[in-house]
XYZ file of C-alpha atoms in Angstrom:
609
model
C 0.184 0.142 -0.059
C 1.421 3.718 -0.824
C 1.874 5.979 1.811
C -1.326 8.334 2.546
C -0.912 12.030 3.503
C -1.993 12.639 7.109
C -5.290 14.610 7.326
C -4.822 18.441 8.598
C -5.026 18.926 12.486
C -6.421 21.843 14.289
C -3.915 23.758 16.187
C -5.561 23.340 19.622
C -5.854 19.416 19.313
C -2.060 19.428 18.977
C -1.384 21.648 21.468
C -3.677 19.649 24.049
C -2.048 16.219 23.049
C 1.581 17.914 23.654
C 0.344 19.276 26.724
C -0.396 15.972 28.345
C 3.014 14.662 27.883
C 5.640 14.534 30.563
C 8.816 16.426 30.601
C 10.662 12.923 29.712
C 8.133 12.264 26.622
C 8.506 15.488 25.358
C 12.320 15.202 25.065
C 11.642 12.524 22.768
C 8.845 14.109 20.817
C 10.650 15.553 17.735
C 12.508 12.235 17.071
C 9.046 10.612 17.128
C 7.460 12.890 14.933
C 10.265 12.514 12.278
C 9.897 8.739 12.452
C 6.270 9.232 11.395
C 7.266 10.080 7.836
C 5.724 8.299 5.054
C 4.054 5.372 7.663
C 0.720 6.820 7.166
C -1.710 4.287 5.555
C -5.537 4.573 4.676
C -7.909 2.792 6.961
C -11.170 1.975 6.874
C -13.931 4.921 6.645
C -12.161 7.604 5.623
C -9.518 7.288 8.525
C -5.784 7.170 8.261
C -3.592 4.845 10.330
C 0.122 5.288 11.253
C 1.637 2.012 13.132
C 4.482 2.084 15.681
C 5.974 -1.356 16.092
C 3.547 -4.293 15.893
C 1.304 -3.610 18.893
C 0.598 0.151 18.482
C -1.692 1.818 16.136
C -2.762 5.361 16.023
C -5.983 5.989 13.871
C -7.121 9.525 12.978
C -10.716 9.874 11.830
C -11.169 13.491 10.362
C -14.599 15.046 10.488
C -16.755 16.207 7.568
C -14.200 19.119 6.887
C -11.370 16.682 6.259
C -9.633 17.907 9.270
C -9.202 16.453 12.879
C -10.858 19.300 14.883
C -11.602 17.195 18.184
C -8.999 15.188 20.433
C -11.542 12.171 20.139
C -10.821 11.908 16.145
C -7.403 10.826 17.533
C -6.804 7.558 19.249
C -4.079 5.188 20.308
C -3.921 1.702 21.176
C -1.187 1.614 23.356
C -1.875 1.740 27.335
C -0.594 5.437 28.188
C -3.405 6.880 25.645
C -4.336 9.619 25.043
C -1.430 10.868 27.189
C 0.800 8.984 25.093
C 4.014 9.772 22.723
C 2.659 8.103 19.734
C -0.477 9.897 19.299
C 1.395 13.330 20.164
C 3.853 12.465 17.313
C 1.276 11.734 14.645
C -0.503 15.008 15.337
C 2.610 16.813 15.276
C 3.614 15.421 11.950
C 0.464 16.269 10.516
C -0.261 19.776 8.594
C -1.851 22.390 10.694
C -5.681 23.208 9.766
C -6.578 26.678 9.228
C -7.980 28.581 12.083
C -11.429 28.824 9.750
C -11.679 25.868 7.335
C -14.478 28.003 5.611
C -13.332 30.685 3.368
C -14.427 34.047 3.927
C -17.751 34.926 2.604
C -20.046 37.867 2.825
C -23.105 37.103 5.139
C -25.624 36.649 2.312
C -23.366 34.231 0.416
C -24.029 30.472 0.414
C -21.428 28.706 2.226
C -18.719 27.377 0.477
C -17.312 23.874 0.225
C -15.129 22.959 3.312
C -11.428 22.919 3.277
C -11.016 25.969 1.166
C -8.320 28.404 2.398
C -8.689 31.903 2.177
C -7.489 33.328 -1.342
C -3.597 33.861 -1.196
C -3.687 36.663 -4.063
C -2.774 40.185 -3.069
C -5.085 42.505 -1.353
C -5.898 45.547 -3.105
C -7.227 48.927 -2.079
C -10.613 49.874 -2.589
C -13.312 52.458 -1.949
C -15.001 50.413 1.074
C -14.422 52.685 4.091
C -12.632 51.292 6.941
C -12.500 51.790 10.540
C -10.178 54.227 11.346
C -7.462 54.039 14.446
C -9.207 56.442 16.283
C -12.316 54.720 16.214
C -11.251 51.486 17.333
C -12.062 50.478 21.005
C -9.623 49.231 23.506
C -9.084 45.785 23.743
C -10.996 44.061 26.726
C -9.244 42.716 29.594
C -9.459 39.085 28.297
C -8.205 40.259 24.914
C -5.159 42.144 26.847
C -4.294 38.628 28.687
C -4.504 36.585 25.601
C -2.273 38.971 24.007
C 0.208 38.591 26.770
C 0.092 34.742 26.770
C 1.009 35.310 22.913
C 3.615 37.614 23.361
C 5.409 35.163 25.911
C 4.950 32.246 23.892
C 6.419 34.000 20.899
C 9.195 35.506 22.887
C 10.372 31.899 23.879
C 10.076 30.764 20.396
C 12.377 33.368 19.073
C 14.545 33.073 21.956
C 14.860 29.069 20.875
C 14.934 29.856 17.238
C 14.492 27.371 14.454
C 17.159 25.006 15.932
C 15.348 24.667 18.910
C 12.200 25.507 17.919
C 10.612 22.190 18.156
C 7.341 20.630 18.294
C 7.041 21.500 22.049
C 7.870 25.159 21.329
C 5.435 25.247 18.496
C 2.609 23.458 20.722
C 3.006 26.477 23.268
C 2.483 29.002 20.389
C -0.537 27.174 19.010
C -2.246 26.783 22.730
C -1.566 30.601 22.828
C -2.893 31.115 19.221
C -5.968 29.175 20.679
C -6.387 31.274 23.728
C -6.531 34.554 21.085
C -9.003 32.877 19.102
C -11.377 32.413 22.237
C -10.627 35.861 23.129
C -11.508 37.334 19.772
C -8.501 38.112 18.375
C -8.537 36.249 14.892
C -5.604 38.380 13.405
C -3.228 37.491 16.164
C -4.151 34.014 16.018
C -3.620 33.866 12.127
C -0.030 35.850 12.699
C 1.114 32.906 15.492
C 0.004 30.149 12.964
C 2.167 31.557 10.108
C 5.110 31.453 12.415
C 4.435 28.091 13.604
C 4.148 26.806 9.568
C 7.431 28.888 8.838
C 9.169 27.203 11.730
C 8.098 23.939 10.515
C 9.112 24.615 6.908
C 12.515 25.761 8.052
C 12.931 22.751 10.333
C 12.147 20.490 7.375
C 14.126 22.592 4.860
C 11.640 22.738 2.032
C 13.259 24.174 -1.101
C 10.828 27.087 -1.012
C 11.866 28.131 2.464
C 13.117 31.726 2.810
C 14.374 32.905 6.268
C 13.437 36.596 5.496
C 9.636 35.403 5.198
C 9.954 33.606 8.647
C 11.643 36.644 10.295
C 8.834 39.005 9.024
C 6.344 36.719 10.610
C 8.008 36.882 13.813
C 7.951 40.944 13.500
C 4.224 40.741 12.597
C 3.459 38.542 15.498
C 5.273 40.279 18.230
C 4.200 43.680 17.045
C 0.669 42.934 17.227
C 0.990 41.083 20.464
C 2.747 43.759 21.966
C 0.182 46.393 20.845
C -2.743 44.596 22.150
C -0.934 43.388 25.670
C -0.201 47.146 25.986
C -3.908 47.707 26.035
C -3.706 50.735 23.568
C -6.982 52.035 22.228
C -6.725 51.331 18.463
C -4.896 48.025 18.390
C -5.631 45.791 15.641
C -8.086 43.262 16.774
C -9.255 41.660 13.272
C -12.581 39.896 12.549
C -12.832 36.192 12.045
C -14.569 36.170 8.875
C -14.263 38.805 6.002
C -16.693 41.322 6.311
C -18.503 42.495 3.213
C -20.432 45.617 3.090
C -23.241 46.617 0.645
C -21.907 48.174 -2.278
C -25.072 48.862 -4.074
C -24.772 49.563 -8.151
C -21.171 48.907 -9.330
C -19.601 48.854 -12.728
C -16.013 47.318 -12.783
C -13.639 46.767 -15.862
C -11.321 43.849 -16.159
C -7.324 44.928 -15.651
C -5.862 41.597 -15.885
C -5.685 37.704 -14.545
C -3.112 36.513 -12.088
C -2.338 32.851 -11.438
C -2.618 32.156 -7.550
C -0.493 29.394 -6.075
C -0.129 28.533 -2.453
C 2.340 26.403 -0.524
C -0.264 24.047 0.622
C -1.361 22.947 -2.931
C -4.223 25.319 -3.723
C -4.103 27.084 -6.998
C -6.458 29.344 -9.026
C -7.003 32.749 -10.679
C -7.465 36.390 -9.471
C -8.897 38.863 -11.959
C -8.055 42.425 -10.925
C -10.755 45.086 -11.838
C -11.063 48.903 -11.742
C -14.241 50.974 -10.603
C -15.212 54.042 -12.357
C -13.329 56.177 -9.425
C -9.834 54.366 -9.814
C -10.642 52.017 -7.031
C -9.368 48.540 -7.378
C -11.322 44.897 -7.010
C -10.569 41.585 -7.310
C -12.515 38.437 -8.145
C -10.996 35.057 -7.092
C -11.367 31.284 -7.975
C -8.921 29.107 -5.770
C -9.263 25.500 -5.179
C -7.338 22.460 -4.427
C -5.603 21.244 -7.266
C -1.864 23.211 -7.170
C -0.307 24.601 -10.560
C -2.706 22.619 -12.458
C -5.609 24.090 -11.308
C -3.893 27.814 -11.638
C -3.260 26.889 -15.195
C -6.836 25.881 -15.895
C -8.689 28.430 -13.727
C -7.763 31.209 -16.214
C -10.559 30.005 -18.499
C -13.078 28.991 -15.683
C -16.534 30.562 -15.296
C -16.864 33.432 -13.014
C -19.071 32.719 -10.226
C -20.744 35.863 -9.675
C -24.500 36.848 -9.844
C -25.207 34.404 -12.753
C -22.851 36.102 -15.180
C -22.165 34.046 -18.114
C -18.194 35.159 -18.483
C -15.028 33.146 -17.868
C -12.035 34.899 -16.289
C -10.340 35.376 -19.385
C -13.505 37.258 -20.667
C -13.848 39.308 -17.475
C -10.050 40.470 -17.591
C -10.827 42.181 -20.955
C -14.632 42.857 -20.284
C -16.434 44.039 -17.416
C -19.348 43.940 -15.295
C -22.388 45.841 -14.330
C -22.965 44.302 -10.564
C -26.477 45.105 -8.797
C -26.520 44.463 -4.911
C -22.970 44.366 -4.919
C -20.917 43.347 -1.720
C -17.483 44.597 -1.194
C -14.925 43.596 1.713
C -12.704 46.177 3.054
C -9.807 44.980 0.888
C -11.717 45.327 -2.593
C -13.033 41.543 -2.788
C -16.305 41.180 -4.408
C -18.919 38.892 -2.629
C -20.747 36.474 -4.328
C -24.090 36.583 -2.010
C -27.305 35.179 -3.195
C -28.732 38.860 -3.902
C -26.024 39.754 -6.106
C -26.723 40.011 -9.934
C -24.280 40.890 -12.560
C -24.375 41.820 -16.097
C -21.287 41.575 -18.607
C -20.715 44.721 -20.310
C -17.885 45.942 -22.750
C -14.818 46.483 -21.366
C -12.037 49.355 -21.902
C -8.790 49.080 -23.571
C -5.954 50.450 -21.515
C -5.875 53.615 -23.462
C -9.281 54.325 -22.649
C -10.720 56.076 -19.541
C -10.700 55.428 -16.513
C -8.143 52.577 -17.185
C -5.602 55.247 -19.067
C -5.889 57.321 -15.950
C -4.744 54.662 -13.760
C -1.112 54.499 -15.722
C -0.999 58.073 -15.791
C -0.636 58.546 -11.606
C 3.241 59.754 -10.960
C 5.134 56.369 -10.430
C 6.847 57.343 -7.013
C 3.430 58.532 -5.759
C 1.942 55.197 -6.954
C 4.971 53.180 -5.351
C 4.800 55.122 -1.785
C 1.174 54.700 -1.525
C 1.096 50.821 -2.362
C 4.049 50.374 0.029
C 2.582 52.129 2.779
C -0.492 50.352 2.431
C 0.888 46.707 2.105
C 3.012 47.523 5.435
C -0.254 48.662 7.323
C -2.217 45.781 6.006
C -2.621 42.575 7.940
C -1.325 39.028 7.269
C 0.392 38.433 3.997
C -1.422 41.426 1.781
C 0.758 42.400 -0.918
C 1.523 45.941 -2.319
C -1.188 47.369 -4.783
C -1.038 47.410 -8.315
C 0.571 50.203 -10.271
C 0.904 51.004 -13.724
C 3.572 52.791 -16.064
C 4.998 53.287 -19.175
C 8.513 51.812 -19.673
C 11.338 51.614 -22.244
C 12.903 48.000 -22.156
C 16.816 48.494 -22.247
C 17.961 45.041 -22.167
C 18.685 41.874 -19.909
C 20.779 42.426 -16.837
C 21.697 39.043 -14.936
C 18.153 37.670 -13.904
C 15.906 40.623 -14.682
C 15.382 43.358 -17.469
C 16.150 46.893 -17.138
C 13.988 49.400 -18.278
C 13.313 53.185 -17.727
C 10.037 54.986 -16.745
C 8.974 56.938 -20.001
C 9.375 60.897 -19.258
C 12.364 61.107 -17.274
C 11.187 58.223 -14.656
C 13.526 55.950 -12.684
C 15.424 53.074 -14.126
C 13.595 49.975 -12.625
C 14.267 46.264 -12.854
C 11.387 44.134 -14.273
C 11.455 40.621 -12.347
C 9.264 37.426 -12.688
C 6.074 37.738 -10.754
C 5.624 33.935 -10.664
C 8.755 31.661 -11.289
C 7.060 28.226 -11.621
C 8.146 26.993 -14.690
C 4.454 25.981 -16.032
C 3.190 29.383 -15.892
C 4.014 31.963 -18.706
C 5.757 34.574 -16.896
C 9.298 33.703 -17.221
C 9.079 32.693 -20.837
C 7.530 35.972 -21.738
C 9.921 38.004 -19.583
C 12.724 36.371 -21.893
C 10.876 37.149 -24.966
C 10.479 40.736 -24.028
C 14.271 40.924 -23.275
C 15.078 40.273 -26.395
C 13.363 43.344 -27.690
C 15.514 46.352 -26.276
C 14.045 49.450 -26.977
C 10.637 47.986 -27.304
C 8.124 50.699 -25.052
C 5.669 48.780 -22.874
C 2.486 49.760 -20.691
C 3.140 47.565 -17.649
C 0.658 46.599 -14.931
C 2.205 44.850 -11.778
C 3.250 45.087 -8.061
C 6.142 46.612 -6.784
C 8.661 44.379 -4.918
C 8.554 45.840 -1.207
C 12.168 43.920 -0.551
C 14.332 45.235 -3.624
C 14.953 48.795 -4.876
C 13.211 49.875 -7.998
C 11.597 46.658 -8.971
C 8.338 45.775 -10.472
C 6.826 42.201 -11.000
C 4.860 42.727 -13.975
C 1.409 40.886 -14.503
C 0.335 42.252 -17.699
C 1.798 44.452 -20.509
C 0.286 46.323 -23.280
C 1.206 48.855 -26.117
C 1.859 52.558 -25.052
C -0.895 54.589 -27.283
C 0.841 56.678 -30.013
C 4.455 54.917 -29.801
C 5.857 53.152 -33.022
C 8.034 50.849 -31.258
C 5.386 48.878 -29.097
C 3.575 45.635 -29.113
C 1.159 44.734 -31.794
C -1.443 42.509 -30.164
C -4.083 40.455 -31.498
C -7.543 42.423 -31.480
C -9.152 39.877 -29.358
C -6.662 40.503 -26.452
C -8.205 44.292 -26.249
C -5.048 45.699 -25.692
C -3.222 43.930 -23.068
C -1.641 40.400 -22.627
C -1.817 38.733 -19.442
C 1.767 37.237 -18.848
C 0.720 34.272 -16.666
C -1.653 33.039 -19.287
C -1.188 34.556 -22.648
C 2.234 33.806 -24.741
C 3.878 36.529 -26.598
C 5.253 35.764 -30.056
C 7.740 37.421 -32.273
C 4.894 38.973 -34.393
C 3.519 40.798 -31.361
C 6.704 42.954 -31.275
C 8.004 45.581 -33.701
C 10.270 44.647 -36.357
C 13.800 45.483 -35.559
C 15.451 48.029 -37.853
C 17.719 46.863 -40.469
C 21.423 46.351 -39.349
C 20.346 46.540 -35.629
C 22.803 44.532 -33.733
C 21.544 42.216 -30.959
C 21.274 44.168 -27.491
C 24.272 43.196 -25.247
C 23.322 42.291 -21.439
C 23.151 45.660 -19.433
C 25.188 46.137 -16.230
C 23.003 45.409 -13.003
C 23.445 49.068 -11.733
C 23.387 50.392 -8.364
C 21.343 49.254 -5.771
C 20.918 51.344 -2.941
C 19.322 48.841 -0.619
C 21.877 46.018 -1.444
C 24.579 48.699 -0.895
C 23.441 50.115 2.168
C 24.881 48.387 5.485
C 21.582 47.560 6.505
C 22.400 44.094 5.781
C 24.165 43.542 8.735
C 21.309 44.430 10.825
C 19.072 42.108 8.661
C 21.723 39.319 8.680
C 21.895 39.550 12.889
C 18.156 39.428 12.982
C 17.907 36.454 10.864
C 20.724 34.801 12.547
C 18.485 35.110 15.814
C 15.629 33.782 14.052
C 17.582 30.555 12.528
C 19.646 30.107 15.737
C 17.985 31.814 18.483
C 19.467 34.031 21.212
C 22.600 31.905 21.422
C 23.290 32.305 18.039
C 22.912 36.261 18.123
C 25.438 36.292 21.534
C 28.008 33.862 19.627
C 27.951 36.272 16.705
C 28.395 39.521 18.864
C 31.114 37.670 20.565
C 32.932 36.351 17.594
C 33.739 39.891 16.299
C 34.695 43.235 17.673
C 31.137 44.585 18.510
C 32.039 47.965 17.380
C 32.317 46.816 13.855
C 28.697 46.179 13.814
C 27.848 49.831 14.236
C 30.791 51.796 12.937
C 29.683 50.996 9.198
C 26.078 51.984 10.207
C 27.019 55.295 11.718
C 29.409 56.295 8.858
C 26.398 55.735 6.627
C 24.310 58.098 8.885
C 22.043 55.217 10.156
C 22.997 55.793 13.991
C 19.410 54.431 15.083
C 20.028 51.271 13.403
C 23.356 50.991 15.148
C 22.489 51.359 18.172
C 19.406 49.215 18.056
C 21.559 46.184 16.567
C 24.200 46.919 19.612
C 21.704 46.876 22.081
C 20.252 43.680 20.731
C 23.666 42.302 20.824
C 24.265 43.249 24.465
C 20.704 41.733 25.476
C 21.384 38.646 23.904
C 24.715 37.901 25.638
C 23.327 39.040 28.809
C 23.200 36.142 31.561
C 21.800 37.053 34.983
C 23.092 35.246 38.102
C 20.733 34.029 41.227
C 21.695 35.478 44.606
C 24.234 32.608 44.985
C 26.288 33.591 41.920
C 25.032 31.212 39.646
C 24.051 31.788 36.098
C 20.463 31.509 35.322
C 18.589 31.518 32.065
C 17.454 35.074 31.243
C 13.973 36.119 30.787
C 13.141 36.195 26.775
C 11.128 39.306 27.408
C 13.784 41.731 27.264
C 15.601 40.041 24.389
C 12.311 39.705 22.378
C 11.811 43.557 22.820
C 15.209 44.480 21.742
C 14.670 42.168 18.826
C 11.435 43.690 17.670
C 12.689 47.001 18.031
C 15.612 46.552 15.662
C 13.195 44.520 13.420
C 10.466 47.325 13.138
C 13.443 50.179 12.482
C 14.755 47.850 9.915
C 11.591 47.310 7.914
C 11.021 51.206 7.982
C 14.335 52.101 6.846
C 14.261 49.505 4.249
C 10.728 50.506 2.960
C 12.308 54.497 2.766
C 15.179 52.877 0.788
C 12.774 51.257 -1.640
C 10.576 54.281 -2.101
C 13.394 56.539 -2.690
C 14.669 54.222 -5.551
C 11.611 55.090 -7.584
C 12.544 58.757 -7.398
């Protein structure tokens, strides 16, 4: 029999199972979790079985949602059950279920299928009003207590790092996350689950694992928990389900389609739409299926108010929606009262779409990055549009200059999966230096003057621009459409092929802030002890001197404070060394991380000037 994947497990079920273990069994837990790999087999009635030796059998019986959500759905045949190592190990080896297995939906919408995760496409700005910070009430005492517990668990996990952040550390985070959920703090719970998933991915050394992403997840979790635990008014609580507001009658025009892929095996499409006032909206279709689902969803039917239209048609057409429901991040709801009628779309050279591309690029980037920094979760920067001239290929990207005296920008692949068309299309564009393009994409918040294009079109009135088929309605979706040679202007007779361009200066990479970033990521990877060892291994002034020379005195002071706190070892009344509390270390790490994030964002914004 072939191995069967383990079903997802609710975080609180795993936390309870680990909490029931004795200290001796906890020390053996990580080894037992690793032993479960590839041992799961399909049982009767949809159950999954994992055998330990000849006499011990762990059986997981998922509920209707496909996840193990109750302790009684995980049983073991050994005498110590349910307080046994086998049961906890199998639960620890299983993937974590989402906090809410039902996807966000507006109240009037029919309940969607179980097990579908929230769509991972970037959120966008919209005209729907959101609650201002001044109008938010202060957290309740129960929420403050839950946030304090979450802070402590996160601080312990940060001090342990990836190397020591095994199942026991993760379970404490999950227990605190569940308490946050019970107290009405879904956003804090979601941040904790992102950290736990990041720890798991890093410990398993998955190819897609990025230490920078786990560092950002720790920063978000600690910052949110600290704000809530302080009891300050305006601290972000969040909502358990996406709230949809009545939008009345709404006319939206298609901008482009974007493939959506998640690390958990979901795939689909997000179609980006534009309102008459320039507001951005999205309509998504994401389900299990991975890259094959993402490729096929580009031509799937649009599930909105009975509209007879697919996503390919919507990206080049439009909808007139009656009884529209819209979330604060611009997602369109598909409630029973929604009715949609297809309407003619607008070419990128026509209003109101043309006005979207006419906005000054630096202003658009600053607005996009600021909105992404204040948005919850994994929200990415909002889309922006600009006209560029392609200069040529440079390393793994293209160099282009924004027209009318704009900055030099780098065009990088938005979705690098080889089965999607992004990389091939970008390589083909690089073979035509001098071509001018109208580009719709997303600025990269981690790289100087970098745009990840989702769609391209011809620049109105330009002779050396794209020549797209009429049915494409003036733009090519880089994830789905495939550009061909006859879509480009013919090169002039006798013109030599363009030589590779030098990469050019990168103010973010050239700044000594990389020293701070490396120190923070060292702490995430190796824990507090690794930061202390790094500070001892070299002259501590070597960390601050380059930063101060570059005018980054604040970053130098915070980084030196972090190194000193990591190396701080208090003594008891008898002079014996004792373990330091993780609280002060976590605060020093968070202060340096928040400062670094703001400094890098300022450099990225300035690079678009």
